[in-house]
Coordinates of C-alpha atoms in Angstrom, one line a residue:
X7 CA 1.5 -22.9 -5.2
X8 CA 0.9 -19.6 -2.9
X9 CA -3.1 -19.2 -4.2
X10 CA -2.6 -15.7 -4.7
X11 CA 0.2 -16.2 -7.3
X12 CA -1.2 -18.9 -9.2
X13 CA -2.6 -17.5 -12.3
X14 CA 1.2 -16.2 -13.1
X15 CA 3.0 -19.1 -12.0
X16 CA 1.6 -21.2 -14.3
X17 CA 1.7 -18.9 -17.1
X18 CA 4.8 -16.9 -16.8
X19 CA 6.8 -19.0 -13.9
X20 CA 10.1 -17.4 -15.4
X21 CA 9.0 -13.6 -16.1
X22 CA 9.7 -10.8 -13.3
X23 CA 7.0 -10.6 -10.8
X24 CA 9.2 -8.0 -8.2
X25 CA 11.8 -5.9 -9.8
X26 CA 13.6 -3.8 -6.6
X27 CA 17.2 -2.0 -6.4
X28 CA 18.7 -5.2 -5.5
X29 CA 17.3 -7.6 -8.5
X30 CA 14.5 -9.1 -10.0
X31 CA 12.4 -11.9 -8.5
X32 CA 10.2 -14.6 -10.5
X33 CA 6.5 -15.3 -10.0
X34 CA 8.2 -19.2 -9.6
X35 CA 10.7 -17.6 -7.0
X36 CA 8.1 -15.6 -5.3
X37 CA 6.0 -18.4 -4.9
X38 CA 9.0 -20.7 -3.3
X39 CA 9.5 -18.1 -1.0
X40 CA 6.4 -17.2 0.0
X41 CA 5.4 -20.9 0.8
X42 CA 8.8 -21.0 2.9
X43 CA 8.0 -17.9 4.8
X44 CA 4.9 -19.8 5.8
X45 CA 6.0 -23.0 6.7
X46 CA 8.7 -21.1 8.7
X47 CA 7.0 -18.7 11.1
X48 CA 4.4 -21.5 11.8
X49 CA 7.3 -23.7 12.9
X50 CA 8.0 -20.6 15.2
X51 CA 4.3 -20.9 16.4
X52 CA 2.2 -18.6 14.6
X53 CA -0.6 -18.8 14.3
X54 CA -4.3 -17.5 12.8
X55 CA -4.6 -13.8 13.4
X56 CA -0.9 -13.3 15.1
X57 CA 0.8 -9.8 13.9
X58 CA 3.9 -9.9 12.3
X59 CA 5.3 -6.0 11.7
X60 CA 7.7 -5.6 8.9
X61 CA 10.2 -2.9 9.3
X62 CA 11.6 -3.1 5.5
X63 CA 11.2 -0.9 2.4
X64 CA 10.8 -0.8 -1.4
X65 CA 11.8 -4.0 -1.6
X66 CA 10.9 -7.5 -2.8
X67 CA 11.0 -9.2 0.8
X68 CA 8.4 -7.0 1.9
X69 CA 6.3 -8.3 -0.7
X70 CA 7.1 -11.9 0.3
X71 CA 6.0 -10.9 4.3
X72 CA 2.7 -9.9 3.4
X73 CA 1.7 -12.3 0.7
X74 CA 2.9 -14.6 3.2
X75 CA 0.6 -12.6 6.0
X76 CA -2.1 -12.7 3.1
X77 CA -1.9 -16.8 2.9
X78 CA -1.3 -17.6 6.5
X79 CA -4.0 -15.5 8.5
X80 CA -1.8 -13.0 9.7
X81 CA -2.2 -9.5 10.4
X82 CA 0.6 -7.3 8.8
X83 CA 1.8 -4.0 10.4
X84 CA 4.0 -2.4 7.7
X85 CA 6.2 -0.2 9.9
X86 CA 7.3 3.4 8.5
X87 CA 11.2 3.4 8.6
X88 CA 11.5 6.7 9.8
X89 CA 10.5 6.3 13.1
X90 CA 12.0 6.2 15.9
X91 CA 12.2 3.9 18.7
X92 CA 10.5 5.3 20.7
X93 CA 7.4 5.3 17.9
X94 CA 8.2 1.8 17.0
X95 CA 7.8 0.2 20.5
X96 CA 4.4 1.9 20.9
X97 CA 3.6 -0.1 17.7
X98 CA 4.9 -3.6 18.9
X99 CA 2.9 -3.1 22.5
X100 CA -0.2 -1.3 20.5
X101 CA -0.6 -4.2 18.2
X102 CA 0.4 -7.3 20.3
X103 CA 3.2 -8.1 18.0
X104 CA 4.4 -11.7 17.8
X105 CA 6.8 -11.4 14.8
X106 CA 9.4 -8.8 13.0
X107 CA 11.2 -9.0 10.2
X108 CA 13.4 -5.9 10.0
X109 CA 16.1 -5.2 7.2
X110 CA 19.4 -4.0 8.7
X111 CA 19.4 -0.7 7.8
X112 CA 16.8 0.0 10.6
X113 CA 18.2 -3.1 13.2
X114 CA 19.1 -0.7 15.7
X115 CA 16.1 1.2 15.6
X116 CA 14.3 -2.2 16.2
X117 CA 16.8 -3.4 18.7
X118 CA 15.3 -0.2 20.9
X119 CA 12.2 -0.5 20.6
X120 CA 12.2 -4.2 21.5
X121 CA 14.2 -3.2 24.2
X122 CA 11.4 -1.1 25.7
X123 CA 9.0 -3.4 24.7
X124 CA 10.8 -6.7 25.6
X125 CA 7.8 -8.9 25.8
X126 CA 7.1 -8.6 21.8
X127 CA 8.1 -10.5 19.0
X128 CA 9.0 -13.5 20.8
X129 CA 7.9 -16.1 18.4
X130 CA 10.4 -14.7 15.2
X131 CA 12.8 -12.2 15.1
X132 CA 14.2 -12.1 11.7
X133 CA 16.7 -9.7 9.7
X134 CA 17.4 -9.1 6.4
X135 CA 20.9 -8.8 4.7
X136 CA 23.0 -9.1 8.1
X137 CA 24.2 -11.1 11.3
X138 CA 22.6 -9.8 14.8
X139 CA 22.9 -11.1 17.6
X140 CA 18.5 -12.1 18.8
X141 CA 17.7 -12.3 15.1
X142 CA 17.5 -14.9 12.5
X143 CA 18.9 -14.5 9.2
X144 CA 15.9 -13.9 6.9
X145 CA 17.6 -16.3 3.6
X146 CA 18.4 -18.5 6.4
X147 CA 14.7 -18.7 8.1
X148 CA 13.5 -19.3 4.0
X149 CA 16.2 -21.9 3.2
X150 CA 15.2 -24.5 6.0
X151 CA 11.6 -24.6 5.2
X152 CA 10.3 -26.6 2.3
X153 CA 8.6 -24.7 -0.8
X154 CA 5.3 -26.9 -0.9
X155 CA 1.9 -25.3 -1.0
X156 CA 1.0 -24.6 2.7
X157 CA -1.9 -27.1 4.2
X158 CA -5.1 -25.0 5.2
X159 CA -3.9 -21.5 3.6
X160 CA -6.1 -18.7 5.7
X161 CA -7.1 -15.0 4.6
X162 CA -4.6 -12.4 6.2
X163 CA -4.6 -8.7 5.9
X164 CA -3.0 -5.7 7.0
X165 CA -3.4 -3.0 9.6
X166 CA -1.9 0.1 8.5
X167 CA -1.1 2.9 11.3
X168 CA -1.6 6.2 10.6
X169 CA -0.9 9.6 12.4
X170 CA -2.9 12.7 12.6
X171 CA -1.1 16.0 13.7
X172 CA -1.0 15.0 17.2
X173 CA -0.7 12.0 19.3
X174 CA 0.1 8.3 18.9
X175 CA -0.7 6.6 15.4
X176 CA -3.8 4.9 15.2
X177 CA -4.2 1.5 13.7
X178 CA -6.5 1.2 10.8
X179 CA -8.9 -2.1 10.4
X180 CA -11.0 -2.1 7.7
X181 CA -12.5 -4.6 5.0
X182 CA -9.2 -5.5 4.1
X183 CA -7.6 -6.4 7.3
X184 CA -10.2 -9.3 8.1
X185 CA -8.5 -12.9 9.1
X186 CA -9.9 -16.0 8.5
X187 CA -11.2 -17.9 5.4
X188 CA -10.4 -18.1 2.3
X189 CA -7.3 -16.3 1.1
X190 CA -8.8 -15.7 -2.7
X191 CA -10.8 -12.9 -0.8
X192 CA -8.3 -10.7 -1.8
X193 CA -7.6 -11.9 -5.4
X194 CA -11.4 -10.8 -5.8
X195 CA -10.8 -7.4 -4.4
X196 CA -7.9 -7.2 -5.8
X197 CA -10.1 -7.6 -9.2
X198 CA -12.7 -4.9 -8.3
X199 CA -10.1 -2.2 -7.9
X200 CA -8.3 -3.1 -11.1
X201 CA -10.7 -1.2 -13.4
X202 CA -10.1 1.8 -11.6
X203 CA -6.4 1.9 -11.1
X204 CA -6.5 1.2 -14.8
X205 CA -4.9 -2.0 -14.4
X206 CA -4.4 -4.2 -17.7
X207 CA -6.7 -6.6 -17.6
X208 CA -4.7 -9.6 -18.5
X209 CA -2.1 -9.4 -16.2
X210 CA 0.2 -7.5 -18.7
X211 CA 1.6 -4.1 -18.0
X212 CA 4.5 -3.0 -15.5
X213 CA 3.3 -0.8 -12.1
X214 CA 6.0 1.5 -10.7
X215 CA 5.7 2.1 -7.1
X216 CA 7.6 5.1 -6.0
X217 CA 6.7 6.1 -2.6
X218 CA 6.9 4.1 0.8
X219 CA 5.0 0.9 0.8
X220 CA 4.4 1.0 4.6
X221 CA 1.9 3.7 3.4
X222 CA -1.5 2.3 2.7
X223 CA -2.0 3.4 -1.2
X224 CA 1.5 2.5 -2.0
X225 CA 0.8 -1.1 -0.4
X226 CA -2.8 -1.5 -1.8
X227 CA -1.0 -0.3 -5.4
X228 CA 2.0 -2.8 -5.3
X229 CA -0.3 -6.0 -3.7
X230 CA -3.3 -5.7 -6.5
X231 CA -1.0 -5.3 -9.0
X232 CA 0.8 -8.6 -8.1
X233 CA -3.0 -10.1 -7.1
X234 CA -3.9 -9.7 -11.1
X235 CA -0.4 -10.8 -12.5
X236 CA 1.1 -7.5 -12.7
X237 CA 4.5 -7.2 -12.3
X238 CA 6.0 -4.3 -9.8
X239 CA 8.9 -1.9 -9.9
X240 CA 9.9 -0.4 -6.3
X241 CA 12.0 2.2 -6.3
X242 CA 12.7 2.4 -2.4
X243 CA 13.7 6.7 -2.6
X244 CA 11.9 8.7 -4.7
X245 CA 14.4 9.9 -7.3
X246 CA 12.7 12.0 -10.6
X247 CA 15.3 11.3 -12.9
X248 CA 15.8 7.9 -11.9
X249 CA 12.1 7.1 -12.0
X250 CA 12.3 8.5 -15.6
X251 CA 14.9 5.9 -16.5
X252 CA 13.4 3.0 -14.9
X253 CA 9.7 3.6 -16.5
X254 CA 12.0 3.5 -19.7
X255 CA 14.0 0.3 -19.0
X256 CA 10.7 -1.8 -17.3
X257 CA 8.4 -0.3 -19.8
X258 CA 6.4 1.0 -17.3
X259 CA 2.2 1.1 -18.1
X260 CA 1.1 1.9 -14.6
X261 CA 2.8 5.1 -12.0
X262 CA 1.4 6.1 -8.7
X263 CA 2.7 9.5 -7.5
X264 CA 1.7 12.3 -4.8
X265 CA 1.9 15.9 -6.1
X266 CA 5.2 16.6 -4.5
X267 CA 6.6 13.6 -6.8
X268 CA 4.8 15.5 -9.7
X269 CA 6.4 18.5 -9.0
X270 CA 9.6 17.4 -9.0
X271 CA 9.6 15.5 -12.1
X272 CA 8.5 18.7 -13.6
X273 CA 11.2 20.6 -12.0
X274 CA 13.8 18.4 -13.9
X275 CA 15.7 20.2 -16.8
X276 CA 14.1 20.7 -20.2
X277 CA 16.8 18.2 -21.7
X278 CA 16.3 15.8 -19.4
X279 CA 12.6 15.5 -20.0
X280 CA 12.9 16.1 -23.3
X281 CA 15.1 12.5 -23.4
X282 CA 12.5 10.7 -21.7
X283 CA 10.5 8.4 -23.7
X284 CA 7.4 7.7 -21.7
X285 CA 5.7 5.7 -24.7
X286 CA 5.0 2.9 -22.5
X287 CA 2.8 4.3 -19.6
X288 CA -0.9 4.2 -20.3
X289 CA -1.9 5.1 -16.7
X290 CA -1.3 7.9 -14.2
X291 CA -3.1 7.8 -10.4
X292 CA -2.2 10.5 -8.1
X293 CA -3.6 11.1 -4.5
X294 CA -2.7 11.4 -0.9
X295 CA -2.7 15.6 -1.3
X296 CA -4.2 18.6 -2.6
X297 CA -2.3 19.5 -6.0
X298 CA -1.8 22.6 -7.3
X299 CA -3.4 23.4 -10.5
X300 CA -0.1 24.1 -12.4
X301 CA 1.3 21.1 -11.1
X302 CA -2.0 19.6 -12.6
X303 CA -2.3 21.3 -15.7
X304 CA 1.6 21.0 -16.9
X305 CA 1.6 17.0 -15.8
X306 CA -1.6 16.6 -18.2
X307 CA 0.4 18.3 -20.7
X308 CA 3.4 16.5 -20.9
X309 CA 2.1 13.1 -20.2
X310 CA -0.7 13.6 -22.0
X311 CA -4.6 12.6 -21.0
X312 CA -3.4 9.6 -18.9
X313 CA -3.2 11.3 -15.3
X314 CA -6.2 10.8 -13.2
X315 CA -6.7 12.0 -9.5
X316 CA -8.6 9.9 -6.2
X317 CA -9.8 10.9 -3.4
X318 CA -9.8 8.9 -0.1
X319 CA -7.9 7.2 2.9
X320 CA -6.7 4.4 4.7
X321 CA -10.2 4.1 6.0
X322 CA -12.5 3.7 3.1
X323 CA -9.9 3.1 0.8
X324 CA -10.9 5.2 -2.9
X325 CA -13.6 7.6 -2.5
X326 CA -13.9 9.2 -6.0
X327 CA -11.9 9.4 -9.0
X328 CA -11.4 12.5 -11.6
X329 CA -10.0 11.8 -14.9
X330 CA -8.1 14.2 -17.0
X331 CA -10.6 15.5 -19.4
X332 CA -13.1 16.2 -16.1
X333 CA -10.4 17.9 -14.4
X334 CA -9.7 20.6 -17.1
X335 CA -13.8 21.1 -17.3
X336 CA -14.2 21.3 -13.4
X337 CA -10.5 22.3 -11.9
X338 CA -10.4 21.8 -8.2
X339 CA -12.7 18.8 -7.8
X340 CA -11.7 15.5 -6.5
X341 CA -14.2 13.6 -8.8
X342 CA -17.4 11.4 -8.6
X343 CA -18.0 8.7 -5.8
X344 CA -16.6 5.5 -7.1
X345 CA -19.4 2.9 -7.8
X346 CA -19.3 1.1 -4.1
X347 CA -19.3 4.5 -1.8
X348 CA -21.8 6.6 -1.1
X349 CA -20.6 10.3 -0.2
X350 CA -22.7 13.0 1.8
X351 CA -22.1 16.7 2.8
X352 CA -23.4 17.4 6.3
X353 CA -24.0 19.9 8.3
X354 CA -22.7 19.3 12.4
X355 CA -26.4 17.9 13.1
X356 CA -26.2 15.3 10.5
X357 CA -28.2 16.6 8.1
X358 CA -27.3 16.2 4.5
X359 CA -26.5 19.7 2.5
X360 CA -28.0 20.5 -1.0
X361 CA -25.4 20.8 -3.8
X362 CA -22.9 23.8 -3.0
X363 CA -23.3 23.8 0.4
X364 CA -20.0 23.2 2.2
X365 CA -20.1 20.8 5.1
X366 CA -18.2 17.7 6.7
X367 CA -17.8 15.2 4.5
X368 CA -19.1 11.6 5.3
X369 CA -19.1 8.2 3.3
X370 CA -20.5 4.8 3.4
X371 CA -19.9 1.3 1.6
X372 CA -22.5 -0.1 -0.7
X373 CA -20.7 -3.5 0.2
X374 CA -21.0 -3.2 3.7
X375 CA -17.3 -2.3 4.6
X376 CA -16.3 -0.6 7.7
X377 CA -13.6 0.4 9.3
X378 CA -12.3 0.8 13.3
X379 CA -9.2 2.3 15.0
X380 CA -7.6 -0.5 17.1
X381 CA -7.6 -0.3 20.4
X382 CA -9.2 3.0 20.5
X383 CA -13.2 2.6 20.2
X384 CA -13.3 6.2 20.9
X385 CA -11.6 7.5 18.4
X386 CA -13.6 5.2 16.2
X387 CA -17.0 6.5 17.6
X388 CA -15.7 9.9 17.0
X389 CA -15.2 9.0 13.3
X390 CA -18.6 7.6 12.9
X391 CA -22.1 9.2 12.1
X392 CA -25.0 6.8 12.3
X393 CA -23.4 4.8 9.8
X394 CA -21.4 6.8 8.4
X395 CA -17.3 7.4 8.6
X396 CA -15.2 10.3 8.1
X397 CA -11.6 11.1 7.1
X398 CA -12.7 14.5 8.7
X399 CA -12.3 16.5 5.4
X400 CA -14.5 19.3 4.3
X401 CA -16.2 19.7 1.0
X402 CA -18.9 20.2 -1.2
X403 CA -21.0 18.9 -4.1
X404 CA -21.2 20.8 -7.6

């Protein structure tokens, strides 16, 4: 079996592992699938550290494509669907792209951008859910490739682009994208993060994942939740009162949300919160974005002590966490460092400020973790200070 799915196979082969708008998928499905997706794009000739970019959304094949990334030693590129094609062939050049699987809402999209970038993809060209002409049908790629464990499984990871206000997006490589070795890497760091996404620790619990998974939270959410035996809920639009309904129906322990989600489940009517149970959740992260106190304050409220807020970035991944109780004592902040980052003010010489003094806002792994921009070792230079990185916030100390 996949080694990343393991643990749940054997324990719960039958019980949901993805639950998306289209069905529900078993950790003993998963796993078939997985290993097929494997065995199939090596038959197509990839190999160890090949890109394969997904253009796909809240849904359970994109969890297949990078667990299958995760196993094989391949570097995934979750694409954001709302590009255009333009955006998406500077991707498939940027990242030397030698696979896509795209779901068919987005084909045409895809069919332009490899059309300006006719050199990529070459090796597999897949699509789920429909017939094009240059593609492969994704069920069709699974069904003629055996569901065996994989010989000589290899650590994959992903590389997540991200834009700034202004030119192209930058591809992030950090500690998770590494290739090579052994793939239960990321089962262990899927483990050190579980304590403080407030994870159950036996594999129990539900996560709901809400927003897009080609962001890097939402990904990093969904794929240690499934890492430690969690199941996952994707809901591929953000909908408040449907979110309501399916943390309800799944029994949903763990949510992720931005502010703007949070504001718009508190902007539903008074019945319709009053109707929702809620009973089930035991744990509420939110990032990505300032959020207003009210927004703050009311959430706490109604879901009670359970929200907490992090701070940090595709590049150094969390940075701090607040709980409730520390919120209401010190509104505003973003928390303390988490235990494996160090986090320094400095002033534009380097020189570390004294509590309350507001300056640029630096961090640094205990673990040794890094990240780079790809392809662009100026921009990485430019977010580096003698060891340290930068997200290029501002801040301060209490």
């Amino acid at each position: 079996m996949a080694v990343l799915l393991d643990g749940p196979v054997a324990t719960s082969p039958d019980a949901s592992a993805v639950i998306d708008g289209r069905g529900s998928t078993t950790w003993r499905q998963l796993d078939e699938r997985v290993n097929r997706l494997v065995h199939a794009l090596r038959a197509r000739g990839l190999a160890l550290g090949d890109t394969v970019v997904a253009v796909l959304g809240n849904q359970s094949e994109l969890a297949e494509v990078s667990l299958a990334c995760l196993h094989a030693g391949w570097v995934l590129v979750p694409v954001n669907w709302h590009w255009v094609a333009d955006e998406v062939a500077y991707v498939l050049a940027d990242a030397d792209v030698a696979a896509v699987v795209v779901d068919r809402r987005w084909i045409e999209v895809v069919n332009a951008a490899l059309d300006a970038s006719p050199d990529r993809a070459r090796r597999a060209r897949v699509v789920v859910g429909a017939v094009e002409p240059g593609f492969e049908p994704y069920e069709a790629v699974l069904a003629g490739a055996p569901d065996r464990e994989p010989d000589d499984p290899e650590r994959g990871g992903p590389m997540f682009y991200t834009s700034g206000t202004t030119g192209r997006p930058k591809g992030v490589r950090s500690s998770i994208s590494s290739v090579g070795g052994t793939p239960e890497v990321f089962t262990l760091i899927a483990h050190s993060i579980r304590p403080m996404i407030e994870l159950p620790p036996d594999g129990g619990g539900m996560q709901a994942i809400c927003g897009p998974l080609y962001h890097s939270a939402q990904w990093m959410f969904a794929m240690t939740a499934l890492a430690c035996g969690t199941p996952v809920v994707l809901q591929h639009r953000f909908d408040a009162g449907e979110l309501l309904d399916l943390i309800d129906e799944h029994r949903v322990t763990n949510l992720h949300l931005v502010p703007t989600q949070m504001r718009r489940l508190l902007d539903l009517p008074a019945d319709r919160r009053t109707a929702f149970d809620g009973s089930s959740l035991r744990a509420i992260l939110h990032g990505a974005a300032p959020c207003p106190p009210d927004v703050k304050r009311r959430s706490i409220g109604w879901f009670g002590p359970i929200v907490t807020e992090y701070y940090g970035g595709t590049e150094g991944g969390f940075l701090a966490l607040l709980s409730s109780q520390e919120w209401l004592e010190r509104p505003g902040s973003v928390g303390r460092p988490v235990p494996m980052v160090e986090i320094a003010a400095m002033d534009p010489n380097g020189r570390p400020l004294a509590s309350g003094e507001e300056g640029d806002l630096y961090f640094r792994s205990r673990m040794g973790n890094d990240f780079e921009y790809h392809n662009a070792p100026e921009k990485t230079s430019s977010a580096h200070r003698s060891g340290w990185g930068t997200l290029g916030d501002i801040g301060y100390f209490d």
